[in-house]
Amino acid sequence: MIASFAIVILLSLALALASKRGQAGHDARAFFVASGQLGGLLVFFLSVGETYSVASMLGFPGGVYAHGDGFSAWFFGYILMIAPVIFFLGPWIARAGNLYGCATISDFFARHFESRALELVVTAAAIIVLVPVGTMQFLGLKIVLMTLAPDASPLLLITGAGILAFFYVAIAGLRASAFIAVLKDLLMIGSIMLVSGVALAGWQHGLTAQPSAPVAPMALHDMRFAVTTILVQSAGYAMLPQTWSFLFSARSADAIRRSQVAAPLYMIMFPLLMCVATYALFHGLHPAVPDQVFLTTASALLPRWLLGIVLAGVTLAGLVLLSTVCLAIGSLATRNLVRGLGETGQTRGAKIVTALYLLLSIASAESSGHLMATMNNIIYFGIVQTLPGLVAALRFRRTPAIAVIAGIVAGDIVALAIFASGIDVGGINPGLIGLLPNVAMLIALTALRPRQGARTVLDKLGDGAVAG
Amino acid sequence: MRPGLLLIGLCVPLALVLGSILLIPASLGHLFGISFKSWCLFACAPATSLLLAACAHRLRGGEARR
């Protein structure tokens, strides 16, 4: 099992080294966003590499195992709606990135609105959003690696995973992540098809049997939660810093669109993962914690050497997302938080930030991780507050930077206050409620202090009314 | 953005997802322990892919004409 795992990991390192060949330039933009030279296939793999991490592979079947298939509604719904949102919005973000020579979301806001204050506000929001992602990945990796080597020290195992993620970043930046994402996705979907296929072949109950717990109809509160969370999280995904990185890395708008046409087909993994969870429920498999249900089922059904390959696939799922998040946080820190670094300084600084971020995430995963788990909940309703600013940049030439800043701050305060106080808002996602004061501030301050002589992104791109 | 394409590529997939969640009863039956309601939701994925492919085709045609 360990040998087959090691072979796959060595193969991933070889891919990272191979990705250096064909690299267009050695400047910071080449390191952070592959100089916008990735074709449709690599953009697709990078896109799904960022969407489906170790959390999807372990957390989704774990949620179904613990809470039944009602859990899937909002989760599946929001991930599916990401594709149409990116299909239409992504090409505009990519074109705006080319227009201003951006490598980060903050670059765009700073250069379009010509405001250092707005750059800092967006950078702070983006970094806060990225901090818990690393902890979540290491918590998942700990479960995977403990299955591989139950007697080893968990700290040692996740430190090894952290070193590997650092190497991926240091070798070739985002280009390495894109190449490894191809291997990761082939292994990930292959592993899921294999485990679910063996489970379905060995299914010993009636095909139409239902779980022992009665299926309760969805309450109005839950419906409101599902609908508003799908809206907020699919829109919020478009504003995640690592999403902007992959959009900036695309060679053309058509490459982004083609990747999003194919992305929903990749979601075949969800019914298959659900089959694995229900197989465990029906066939008396008892994982120590619900998130282990996929690995417990794989351990029960597969030979050891094949299990090693499955574990390597899940590990790479965590490491690819970790590497793209490291690059996103590194670029934000060295381009937007600290200014005036040269091209070499930015890439060197990003490697230092990557190392610090990985250490912080490992330490957090080794402690309880509860704080990070809570922070993980606020990712989407925090970052979605930057969306009105993007819409304003695309369409409204009179919106000043101060209106965008006030909108983001007001939206985040309202959303966080609702979340932290636990006020019952009838199941409505706090991010959606936060968007109301956000947009109100944006409109009011645009009316009070309109920007003079500015042009929208669409004006600058010379096409104010075509489809994305 | 062209309203027709937004309708096909964004509104119809959203309507399909919300329809599966809100309109299909949870008690219709199960296959492999998974409710029919969930299977309907899963079927929205290939449907969305087809709708986006149609939009991409129209957009490519429009760009070629320009």
Short mmCIF file of C-alpha atoms in Angstrom, two decimals:
data_model
loop_
_atom_site.label_atom_id
_atom_site.label_comp_id
_atom_site.label_asym_id
_atom_site.label_seq_id
_atom_site.Cartn_x
_atom_site.Cartn_y
_atom_site.Cartn_z
CA MET A 1 0.00 0.00 0.00
CA ILE A 2 2.77 2.44 0.96
CA ALA A 3 4.76 1.58 -2.18
CA SER A 4 1.86 2.33 -4.55
CA PHE A 5 1.14 5.55 -2.60
CA ALA A 6 4.80 6.61 -2.88
CA ILE A 7 4.93 5.92 -6.62
CA VAL A 8 1.97 8.24 -7.25
CA ILE A 9 3.47 10.99 -5.09
CA LEU A 10 6.82 10.68 -6.93
CA LEU A 11 4.92 10.90 -10.21
CA SER A 12 3.31 14.15 -9.02
CA LEU A 13 6.75 15.60 -8.25
CA ALA A 14 7.95 14.56 -11.71
CA LEU A 15 4.94 16.34 -13.23
CA ALA A 16 5.74 19.48 -11.24
CA LEU A 17 9.30 19.42 -12.59
CA ALA A 18 8.05 18.76 -16.14
CA SER A 19 5.72 21.76 -15.88
CA LYS A 20 8.75 24.06 -15.78
CA ARG A 21 9.36 23.26 -19.43
CA GLY A 22 7.38 25.53 -21.71
CA GLN A 23 7.02 28.19 -19.02
CA ALA A 24 6.51 31.58 -20.70
CA GLY A 25 8.91 33.85 -18.81
CA HIS A 26 10.11 33.97 -15.22
CA ASP A 27 8.33 37.08 -13.96
CA ALA A 28 5.85 37.21 -11.07
CA ARG A 29 2.82 36.88 -13.35
CA ALA A 30 4.29 33.68 -14.83
CA PHE A 31 4.71 32.31 -11.30
CA PHE A 32 1.30 33.36 -9.93
CA VAL A 33 -1.02 32.97 -12.97
CA ALA A 34 1.10 31.14 -15.58
CA SER A 35 1.19 34.36 -17.68
CA GLY A 36 -2.40 33.71 -18.80
CA GLN A 37 -1.19 30.96 -21.13
CA LEU A 38 -3.11 27.85 -19.99
CA GLY A 39 -5.36 26.22 -22.60
CA GLY A 40 -8.89 24.88 -22.12
CA LEU A 41 -7.87 21.46 -20.80
CA LEU A 42 -5.48 22.73 -18.12
CA VAL A 43 -7.97 25.47 -17.14
CA PHE A 44 -10.61 22.76 -16.72
CA PHE A 45 -8.38 20.63 -14.51
CA LEU A 46 -7.27 23.64 -12.48
CA SER A 47 -10.89 24.73 -12.10
CA VAL A 48 -12.13 21.36 -10.85
CA GLY A 49 -8.89 20.97 -8.86
CA GLU A 50 -9.85 24.04 -6.88
CA THR A 51 -13.52 23.08 -6.55
CA TYR A 52 -13.18 19.47 -5.45
CA SER A 53 -10.72 19.05 -2.63
CA VAL A 54 -10.16 16.50 0.10
CA ALA A 55 -13.13 18.11 1.87
CA SER A 56 -15.50 17.18 -0.99
CA MET A 57 -14.18 13.64 -1.19
CA LEU A 58 -14.40 12.92 2.53
CA GLY A 59 -16.89 15.53 3.79
CA PHE A 60 -19.70 14.91 1.29
CA PRO A 61 -20.11 11.13 1.91
CA GLY A 62 -19.49 11.83 5.61
CA GLY A 63 -22.38 14.31 5.65
CA VAL A 64 -24.66 11.85 3.85
CA TYR A 65 -23.63 9.06 6.23
CA ALA A 66 -24.36 11.24 9.28
CA HIS A 67 -27.40 13.26 8.12
CA GLY A 68 -28.99 11.39 5.20
CA ASP A 69 -29.25 12.54 1.58
CA GLY A 70 -31.18 15.73 2.40
CA PHE A 71 -27.72 17.13 3.19
CA SER A 72 -26.85 17.01 -0.51
CA ALA A 73 -29.41 19.57 -1.71
CA TRP A 74 -27.67 22.87 -1.00
CA PHE A 75 -24.17 21.42 -1.35
CA PHE A 76 -24.76 19.91 -4.79
CA GLY A 77 -26.90 22.88 -5.85
CA TYR A 78 -24.28 25.52 -5.16
CA ILE A 79 -21.42 23.56 -6.73
CA LEU A 80 -23.51 22.98 -9.87
CA MET A 81 -24.45 26.68 -10.13
CA ILE A 82 -20.77 27.68 -9.99
CA ALA A 83 -20.41 26.55 -13.63
CA PRO A 84 -23.04 28.93 -15.12
CA VAL A 85 -21.80 31.80 -12.91
CA ILE A 86 -18.17 31.34 -14.04
CA PHE A 87 -19.29 30.70 -17.62
CA PHE A 88 -20.80 34.19 -17.84
CA LEU A 89 -18.72 36.19 -15.34
CA GLY A 90 -15.35 34.46 -15.75
CA PRO A 91 -14.48 35.75 -19.23
CA TRP A 92 -15.10 39.35 -18.08
CA ILE A 93 -12.87 38.87 -15.04
CA ALA A 94 -10.15 37.39 -17.26
CA ARG A 95 -10.41 40.25 -19.79
CA ALA A 96 -10.31 42.80 -16.98
CA GLY A 97 -7.22 41.02 -15.62
CA ASN A 98 -5.49 41.32 -18.99
CA LEU A 99 -6.57 44.95 -19.31
CA TYR A 100 -4.89 45.92 -16.04
CA GLY A 101 -2.11 43.27 -15.98
CA CYS A 102 -3.52 41.69 -12.80
CA ALA A 103 -2.37 38.63 -10.87
CA THR A 104 -4.78 39.04 -7.93
CA ILE A 105 -8.32 40.20 -7.20
CA SER A 106 -6.83 43.15 -5.28
CA ASP A 107 -4.76 44.22 -8.31
CA PHE A 108 -8.02 44.62 -10.21
CA PHE A 109 -9.82 46.70 -7.58
CA ALA A 110 -6.73 48.85 -6.94
CA ARG A 111 -6.10 49.59 -10.62
CA HIS A 112 -9.69 50.11 -11.74
CA PHE A 113 -10.73 52.33 -8.82
CA GLU A 114 -7.21 53.82 -8.39
CA SER A 115 -7.40 53.40 -4.62
CA ARG A 116 -4.78 52.01 -2.22
CA ALA A 117 -7.39 51.91 0.58
CA LEU A 118 -9.70 49.70 -1.48
CA GLU A 119 -6.74 47.49 -2.39
CA LEU A 120 -6.02 46.97 1.31
CA VAL A 121 -9.67 46.29 2.21
CA VAL A 122 -10.04 43.66 -0.53
CA THR A 123 -6.65 42.14 0.35
CA ALA A 124 -7.61 41.86 4.01
CA ALA A 125 -10.96 40.26 3.12
CA ALA A 126 -9.25 37.85 0.70
CA ILE A 127 -6.53 36.80 3.16
CA ILE A 128 -9.07 36.25 5.97
CA VAL A 129 -11.04 34.06 3.58
CA LEU A 130 -7.98 31.97 2.67
CA VAL A 131 -6.62 31.38 6.18
CA PRO A 132 -9.06 28.59 7.22
CA VAL A 133 -8.79 26.73 3.89
CA GLY A 134 -5.33 25.42 4.77
CA THR A 135 -6.49 24.11 8.16
CA MET A 136 -9.43 22.33 6.56
CA GLN A 137 -7.16 20.61 4.03
CA PHE A 138 -4.69 19.48 6.71
CA LEU A 139 -7.54 18.12 8.87
CA GLY A 140 -8.66 16.03 5.87
CA LEU A 141 -5.10 15.01 5.03
CA LYS A 142 -4.62 13.84 8.61
CA ILE A 143 -7.53 11.39 8.21
CA VAL A 144 -6.12 10.10 4.90
CA LEU A 145 -2.52 9.73 6.06
CA MET A 146 -3.53 8.05 9.34
CA THR A 147 -5.27 5.41 7.21
CA LEU A 148 -1.99 4.94 5.32
CA ALA A 149 0.24 4.78 8.40
CA PRO A 150 -1.87 4.37 11.56
CA ASP A 151 1.16 4.07 13.86
CA ALA A 152 2.97 7.18 12.63
CA SER A 153 2.82 10.56 14.36
CA PRO A 154 -0.03 12.65 12.83
CA LEU A 155 2.11 15.79 13.15
CA LEU A 156 4.92 14.14 11.20
CA LEU A 157 2.52 13.00 8.49
CA ILE A 158 0.87 16.36 7.88
CA THR A 159 4.26 18.12 8.09
CA GLY A 160 5.40 15.83 5.26
CA ALA A 161 2.27 16.81 3.29
CA GLY A 162 3.06 20.48 3.96
CA ILE A 163 6.62 20.07 2.64
CA LEU A 164 5.24 18.44 -0.50
CA ALA A 165 2.79 21.33 -1.06
CA PHE A 166 5.69 23.77 -0.62
CA PHE A 167 7.74 21.95 -3.26
CA TYR A 168 4.84 22.09 -5.74
CA VAL A 169 4.61 25.86 -5.26
CA ALA A 170 8.37 26.48 -5.27
CA ILE A 171 9.05 24.41 -8.41
CA ALA A 172 6.86 26.20 -10.94
CA GLY A 173 4.07 28.16 -9.25
CA LEU A 174 0.56 27.83 -10.69
CA ARG A 175 1.80 25.90 -13.73
CA ALA A 176 2.91 23.04 -11.46
CA SER A 177 -0.48 23.05 -9.71
CA ALA A 178 -2.26 22.81 -13.08
CA PHE A 179 -0.13 19.86 -14.21
CA ILE A 180 -0.55 18.00 -10.90
CA ALA A 181 -4.29 18.75 -11.01
CA VAL A 182 -4.52 16.55 -14.13
CA LEU A 183 -3.07 13.56 -12.24
CA LYS A 184 -5.11 14.37 -9.14
CA ASP A 185 -8.40 14.55 -11.03
CA LEU A 186 -7.79 11.36 -12.99
CA LEU A 187 -6.96 9.55 -9.75
CA MET A 188 -9.79 11.17 -7.81
CA ILE A 189 -12.57 10.36 -10.28
CA GLY A 190 -10.99 6.93 -10.95
CA SER A 191 -10.89 6.16 -7.22
CA ILE A 192 -14.50 7.21 -6.71
CA MET A 193 -15.69 5.16 -9.70
CA LEU A 194 -13.68 2.16 -8.51
CA VAL A 195 -14.89 2.20 -4.88
CA SER A 196 -18.51 2.93 -5.82
CA GLY A 197 -18.41 0.37 -8.65
CA VAL A 198 -17.17 -2.40 -6.33
CA ALA A 199 -19.73 -1.32 -3.70
CA LEU A 200 -22.63 -1.41 -6.18
CA ALA A 201 -21.45 -4.77 -7.56
CA GLY A 202 -21.48 -6.18 -4.04
CA TRP A 203 -24.80 -4.56 -3.03
CA GLN A 204 -26.67 -7.15 -0.95
CA HIS A 205 -29.92 -5.35 -0.19
CA GLY A 206 -32.92 -4.60 -2.41
CA LEU A 207 -32.07 -1.94 -4.97
CA THR A 208 -35.03 0.14 -3.84
CA ALA A 209 -34.45 -0.30 -0.09
CA GLN A 210 -34.48 2.93 1.85
CA PRO A 211 -32.52 3.99 4.93
CA SER A 212 -34.09 3.10 8.28
CA ALA A 213 -34.64 6.71 9.32
CA PRO A 214 -37.92 8.14 7.92
CA VAL A 215 -37.49 10.77 5.24
CA ALA A 216 -38.83 14.03 6.65
CA PRO A 217 -40.15 16.65 4.21
CA MET A 218 -37.99 19.75 3.97
CA ALA A 219 -39.12 22.43 6.42
CA LEU A 220 -39.65 25.99 5.13
CA HIS A 221 -36.63 27.12 7.17
CA ASP A 222 -34.42 24.50 5.48
CA MET A 223 -35.76 25.40 2.04
CA ARG A 224 -34.91 29.07 2.57
CA PHE A 225 -31.44 28.07 3.77
CA ALA A 226 -30.86 25.82 0.74
CA VAL A 227 -32.06 28.37 -1.83
CA THR A 228 -30.24 31.39 -0.39
CA THR A 229 -27.05 29.42 0.28
CA ILE A 230 -26.98 28.18 -3.32
CA LEU A 231 -27.28 31.79 -4.53
CA VAL A 232 -24.69 33.25 -2.14
CA GLN A 233 -22.11 30.50 -2.41
CA SER A 234 -22.19 30.08 -6.19
CA ALA A 235 -21.79 33.87 -6.60
CA GLY A 236 -19.24 33.97 -3.76
CA TYR A 237 -17.14 31.27 -5.43
CA ALA A 238 -16.60 33.62 -8.38
CA MET A 239 -15.02 36.13 -6.00
CA LEU A 240 -12.61 33.74 -4.23
CA PRO A 241 -8.97 34.83 -4.72
CA GLN A 242 -7.91 31.41 -6.07
CA THR A 243 -10.79 31.50 -8.59
CA TRP A 244 -9.43 34.77 -9.96
CA SER A 245 -5.98 33.16 -10.22
CA PHE A 246 -7.27 30.35 -12.42
CA LEU A 247 -9.32 32.82 -14.51
CA PHE A 248 -6.24 35.01 -15.05
CA SER A 249 -4.27 31.92 -16.06
CA ALA A 250 -6.62 31.13 -18.98
CA ARG A 251 -5.39 31.77 -22.51
CA SER A 252 -8.81 32.93 -23.77
CA ALA A 253 -12.43 33.53 -22.80
CA ASP A 254 -13.36 30.47 -24.83
CA ALA A 255 -10.99 28.32 -22.72
CA ILE A 256 -12.92 29.40 -19.60
CA ARG A 257 -16.30 28.73 -21.20
CA ARG A 258 -15.27 25.29 -22.45
CA SER A 259 -13.99 24.36 -19.00
CA GLN A 260 -17.34 25.31 -17.46
CA VAL A 261 -19.35 23.38 -20.06
CA ALA A 262 -17.49 20.24 -18.95
CA ALA A 263 -17.41 21.03 -15.21
CA PRO A 264 -20.98 19.82 -14.38
CA LEU A 265 -20.21 16.41 -15.94
CA TYR A 266 -17.49 15.98 -13.33
CA MET A 267 -20.27 16.05 -10.73
CA ILE A 268 -21.01 12.41 -11.44
CA MET A 269 -18.74 11.95 -8.44
CA PHE A 270 -21.53 13.05 -6.07
CA PRO A 271 -24.09 10.28 -6.72
CA LEU A 272 -21.19 7.81 -6.67
CA LEU A 273 -19.91 9.16 -3.34
CA MET A 274 -23.47 8.98 -2.03
CA CYS A 275 -23.69 5.34 -3.11
CA VAL A 276 -20.51 4.65 -1.12
CA ALA A 277 -22.04 6.29 1.98
CA THR A 278 -25.32 4.36 1.66
CA TYR A 279 -23.38 1.13 1.03
CA ALA A 280 -21.62 1.68 4.37
CA LEU A 281 -24.96 2.39 6.07
CA PHE A 282 -26.65 -0.71 4.64
CA HIS A 283 -23.74 -3.13 5.00
CA GLY A 284 -22.71 -2.54 8.59
CA LEU A 285 -19.51 -0.56 8.06
CA HIS A 286 -18.79 1.72 11.01
CA PRO A 287 -16.20 4.47 10.47
CA ALA A 288 -14.72 6.04 13.61
CA VAL A 289 -16.00 9.42 12.43
CA PRO A 290 -18.47 10.05 9.55
CA ASP A 291 -15.77 11.75 7.42
CA GLN A 292 -13.91 8.43 7.28
CA VAL A 293 -16.78 6.61 5.56
CA PHE A 294 -15.24 6.74 2.06
CA LEU A 295 -11.87 5.45 3.26
CA THR A 296 -13.46 2.81 5.52
CA THR A 297 -15.48 1.49 2.59
CA ALA A 298 -12.42 1.58 0.30
CA SER A 299 -10.39 -0.32 2.95
CA ALA A 300 -13.12 -2.96 3.21
CA LEU A 301 -13.50 -3.48 -0.55
CA LEU A 302 -10.12 -2.96 -2.21
CA PRO A 303 -6.78 -4.81 -2.12
CA ARG A 304 -4.04 -2.99 -0.20
CA TRP A 305 -2.00 -1.83 -3.19
CA LEU A 306 -5.10 -0.33 -4.82
CA LEU A 307 -6.03 1.35 -1.55
CA GLY A 308 -2.59 3.02 -1.63
CA ILE A 309 -3.42 4.59 -5.01
CA VAL A 310 -6.83 5.74 -3.76
CA LEU A 311 -5.18 7.34 -0.71
CA ALA A 312 -2.65 9.06 -2.98
CA GLY A 313 -5.52 10.47 -5.08
CA VAL A 314 -7.27 11.87 -2.00
CA THR A 315 -3.96 13.27 -0.73
CA LEU A 316 -3.30 15.03 -4.06
CA ALA A 317 -6.85 16.46 -3.90
CA GLY A 318 -5.82 18.23 -0.70
CA LEU A 319 -2.36 19.22 -1.92
CA VAL A 320 -3.50 20.77 -5.22
CA LEU A 321 -5.94 23.07 -3.45
CA LEU A 322 -3.30 23.86 -0.82
CA SER A 323 -0.78 24.85 -3.49
CA THR A 324 -3.22 27.13 -5.35
CA VAL A 325 -4.28 28.76 -2.08
CA CYS A 326 -0.61 29.25 -1.11
CA LEU A 327 -0.02 31.00 -4.44
CA ALA A 328 -3.11 33.17 -3.99
CA ILE A 329 -2.14 34.22 -0.47
CA GLY A 330 1.53 34.68 -1.50
CA SER A 331 0.61 36.96 -4.38
CA LEU A 332 -1.79 38.98 -2.21
CA ALA A 333 0.91 39.47 0.44
CA THR A 334 3.76 40.38 -1.91
CA ARG A 335 1.87 42.45 -4.49
CA ASN A 336 -0.92 44.10 -2.51
CA LEU A 337 -0.13 44.07 1.20
CA VAL A 338 3.52 45.04 0.71
CA ARG A 339 4.22 47.25 -2.26
CA GLY A 340 7.36 47.97 -4.24
CA LEU A 341 8.82 44.48 -4.45
CA GLY A 342 10.44 43.64 -7.80
CA GLU A 343 9.61 40.55 -9.86
CA THR A 344 12.19 38.38 -8.06
CA GLY A 345 11.21 39.82 -4.68
CA GLN A 346 7.58 38.90 -5.28
CA THR A 347 8.27 35.26 -6.15
CA ARG A 348 10.81 34.91 -3.32
CA GLY A 349 8.44 36.63 -0.88
CA ALA A 350 5.58 34.38 -2.00
CA LYS A 351 7.67 31.30 -1.16
CA ILE A 352 8.33 32.68 2.35
CA VAL A 353 4.62 33.48 2.81
CA THR A 354 3.77 29.98 1.56
CA ALA A 355 6.06 28.38 4.15
CA LEU A 356 4.59 30.53 6.96
CA TYR A 357 1.01 29.84 5.83
CA LEU A 358 1.64 26.10 5.73
CA LEU A 359 3.19 26.18 9.21
CA LEU A 360 0.25 28.17 10.59
CA SER A 361 -2.25 25.77 8.98
CA ILE A 362 -0.43 22.70 10.35
CA ALA A 363 -0.36 24.23 13.85
CA SER A 364 -4.05 25.06 13.62
CA ALA A 365 -4.95 21.56 12.39
CA GLU A 366 -2.94 20.07 15.26
CA SER A 367 -4.85 22.18 17.81
CA SER A 368 -8.61 21.77 17.94
CA GLY A 369 -9.31 23.46 14.62
CA HIS A 370 -12.70 24.59 15.94
CA LEU A 371 -11.95 28.27 15.37
CA MET A 372 -10.97 27.55 11.79
CA ALA A 373 -14.05 25.40 11.28
CA THR A 374 -16.14 28.39 12.37
CA MET A 375 -14.15 30.70 10.11
CA ASN A 376 -14.74 28.31 7.24
CA ASN A 377 -18.47 29.07 7.51
CA ILE A 378 -17.89 32.75 6.90
CA ILE A 379 -15.78 32.33 3.77
CA TYR A 380 -18.55 32.75 1.26
CA PHE A 381 -20.74 35.32 2.94
CA GLY A 382 -17.61 37.39 3.59
CA ILE A 383 -16.12 37.28 0.09
CA VAL A 384 -19.45 37.68 -1.75
CA GLN A 385 -19.53 41.26 -0.44
CA THR A 386 -16.91 42.18 -3.08
CA LEU A 387 -19.34 41.20 -5.89
CA PRO A 388 -21.28 44.52 -6.04
CA GLY A 389 -17.92 46.29 -6.47
CA LEU A 390 -17.10 44.08 -9.45
CA VAL A 391 -20.51 44.73 -11.02
CA ALA A 392 -20.02 48.47 -10.46
CA ALA A 393 -16.57 48.32 -12.10
CA LEU A 394 -18.01 46.51 -15.11
CA ARG A 395 -21.11 48.68 -15.61
CA PHE A 396 -21.18 51.95 -13.63
CA ARG A 397 -18.55 54.59 -14.36
CA ARG A 398 -19.64 56.97 -11.55
CA THR A 399 -19.05 54.55 -8.63
CA PRO A 400 -16.15 55.81 -6.47
CA ALA A 401 -13.76 53.63 -4.45
CA ILE A 402 -15.20 54.92 -1.16
CA ALA A 403 -18.63 53.52 -2.12
CA VAL A 404 -17.13 50.06 -2.73
CA ILE A 405 -15.18 50.19 0.54
CA ALA A 406 -18.24 51.29 2.55
CA GLY A 407 -20.35 48.60 0.87
CA ILE A 408 -17.88 45.80 1.66
CA VAL A 409 -17.45 46.94 5.27
CA ALA A 410 -21.20 47.38 5.85
CA GLY A 411 -22.03 44.03 4.22
CA ASP A 412 -19.38 42.15 6.18
CA ILE A 413 -20.39 43.74 9.50
CA VAL A 414 -24.07 42.90 9.02
CA ALA A 415 -23.39 39.33 7.82
CA LEU A 416 -20.90 38.63 10.61
CA ALA A 417 -23.15 40.17 13.27
CA ILE A 418 -26.05 37.94 12.20
CA PHE A 419 -23.80 34.86 12.16
CA ALA A 420 -22.03 35.59 15.46
CA SER A 421 -25.16 36.57 17.39
CA GLY A 422 -27.14 33.58 16.13
CA ILE A 423 -30.17 35.78 15.35
CA ASP A 424 -32.86 33.74 13.62
CA VAL A 425 -33.34 35.20 10.15
CA GLY A 426 -35.62 32.41 9.02
CA GLY A 427 -32.86 30.34 7.45
CA ILE A 428 -31.79 33.08 5.03
CA ASN A 429 -28.04 33.09 4.39
CA PRO A 430 -26.42 36.02 6.28
CA GLY A 431 -24.36 36.85 3.17
CA LEU A 432 -27.54 37.63 1.22
CA ILE A 433 -28.79 39.91 4.00
CA GLY A 434 -25.35 41.58 4.10
CA LEU A 435 -25.63 42.37 0.39
CA LEU A 436 -28.62 44.67 1.10
CA PRO A 437 -26.71 47.34 3.14
CA ASN A 438 -23.75 46.76 0.83
CA VAL A 439 -25.69 47.70 -2.31
CA ALA A 440 -27.51 50.51 -0.44
CA MET A 441 -24.15 52.05 0.55
CA LEU A 442 -22.85 51.65 -2.97
CA ILE A 443 -25.84 53.45 -4.49
CA ALA A 444 -26.00 56.17 -1.82
CA LEU A 445 -22.30 57.08 -1.95
CA THR A 446 -22.27 56.95 -5.75
CA ALA A 447 -25.12 59.47 -5.72
CA LEU A 448 -23.42 61.67 -3.09
CA ARG A 449 -19.82 61.51 -4.37
CA PRO A 450 -19.87 60.39 -8.02
CA ARG A 451 -16.54 59.61 -9.64
CA GLN A 452 -15.61 62.02 -12.42
CA GLY A 453 -14.02 61.20 -15.74
CA ALA A 454 -13.77 57.44 -15.16
CA ARG A 455 -14.74 54.69 -17.59
CA THR A 456 -16.17 51.24 -16.91
CA VAL A 457 -14.25 48.06 -17.65
CA LEU A 458 -16.67 47.37 -20.49
CA ASP A 459 -16.02 50.84 -21.94
CA LYS A 460 -12.28 50.25 -21.77
CA LEU A 461 -12.59 46.88 -23.43
CA GLY A 462 -14.39 48.73 -26.20
CA ASP A 463 -17.58 46.72 -26.05
CA GLY A 464 -20.31 47.80 -23.72
CA ALA A 465 -23.11 45.45 -24.61
CA VAL A 466 -21.97 42.03 -25.69
CA ALA A 467 -22.48 38.77 -23.92
CA GLY A 468 -19.81 37.25 -21.76
CA MET B 1 -24.93 40.38 -21.89
CA ARG B 2 -27.53 38.82 -24.15
CA PRO B 3 -30.70 38.14 -22.10
CA GLY B 4 -31.55 35.01 -24.12
CA LEU B 5 -28.23 33.36 -23.32
CA LEU B 6 -28.45 34.34 -19.66
CA LEU B 7 -31.90 32.78 -19.55
CA ILE B 8 -30.70 29.52 -21.12
CA GLY B 9 -27.36 29.26 -19.34
CA LEU B 10 -28.10 30.71 -15.91
CA CYS B 11 -31.84 30.96 -15.18
CA VAL B 12 -32.89 27.55 -16.55
CA PRO B 13 -30.19 25.63 -14.59
CA LEU B 14 -31.14 27.56 -11.46
CA ALA B 15 -34.82 26.79 -12.03
CA LEU B 16 -34.00 23.09 -12.51
CA VAL B 17 -31.96 22.96 -9.28
CA LEU B 18 -34.54 24.85 -7.24
CA GLY B 19 -37.38 22.83 -8.78
CA SER B 20 -35.65 19.58 -7.78
CA ILE B 21 -35.16 20.83 -4.24
CA LEU B 22 -38.52 22.53 -3.68
CA LEU B 23 -41.07 20.72 -5.83
CA ILE B 24 -40.17 17.02 -5.78
CA PRO B 25 -41.41 15.20 -2.67
CA ALA B 26 -38.84 13.28 -0.63
CA SER B 27 -41.09 10.24 -0.30
CA LEU B 28 -41.18 9.15 -3.96
CA GLY B 29 -38.89 6.16 -3.48
CA HIS B 30 -35.22 5.16 -3.37
CA LEU B 31 -32.55 3.58 -5.55
CA PHE B 32 -29.34 2.37 -3.89
CA GLY B 33 -30.50 4.09 -0.70
CA ILE B 34 -30.69 7.45 -2.47
CA SER B 35 -34.02 9.24 -2.78
CA PHE B 36 -35.61 9.93 -6.17
CA LYS B 37 -35.49 13.60 -5.20
CA SER B 38 -31.68 13.43 -5.03
CA TRP B 39 -31.45 11.55 -8.32
CA CYS B 40 -33.49 14.36 -9.95
CA LEU B 41 -31.07 16.91 -8.50
CA PHE B 42 -28.12 14.93 -9.86
CA ALA B 43 -29.74 14.88 -13.31
CA CYS B 44 -29.52 18.69 -13.35
CA ALA B 45 -25.74 18.43 -13.89
CA PRO B 46 -25.73 16.93 -17.41
CA ALA B 47 -28.70 19.16 -18.30
CA THR B 48 -26.71 22.24 -17.22
CA SER B 49 -23.72 21.04 -19.21
CA LEU B 50 -25.90 20.75 -22.34
CA LEU B 51 -27.41 24.21 -21.80
CA LEU B 52 -23.95 25.77 -21.36
CA ALA B 53 -22.71 23.95 -24.46
CA ALA B 54 -25.60 25.51 -26.41
CA CYS B 55 -24.66 28.97 -25.06
CA ALA B 56 -20.98 28.43 -25.90
CA HIS B 57 -21.93 27.41 -29.43
CA ARG B 58 -24.04 30.56 -29.88
CA LEU B 59 -21.29 32.76 -28.47
CA ARG B 60 -18.64 31.24 -30.73
CA GLY B 61 -20.94 31.75 -33.72
CA GLY B 62 -21.51 35.38 -32.72
CA GLU B 63 -17.78 36.03 -32.29
CA ALA B 64 -17.01 34.42 -35.64
CA ARG B 65 -19.58 36.66 -37.36
CA ARG B 66 -18.00 39.75 -35.74
#
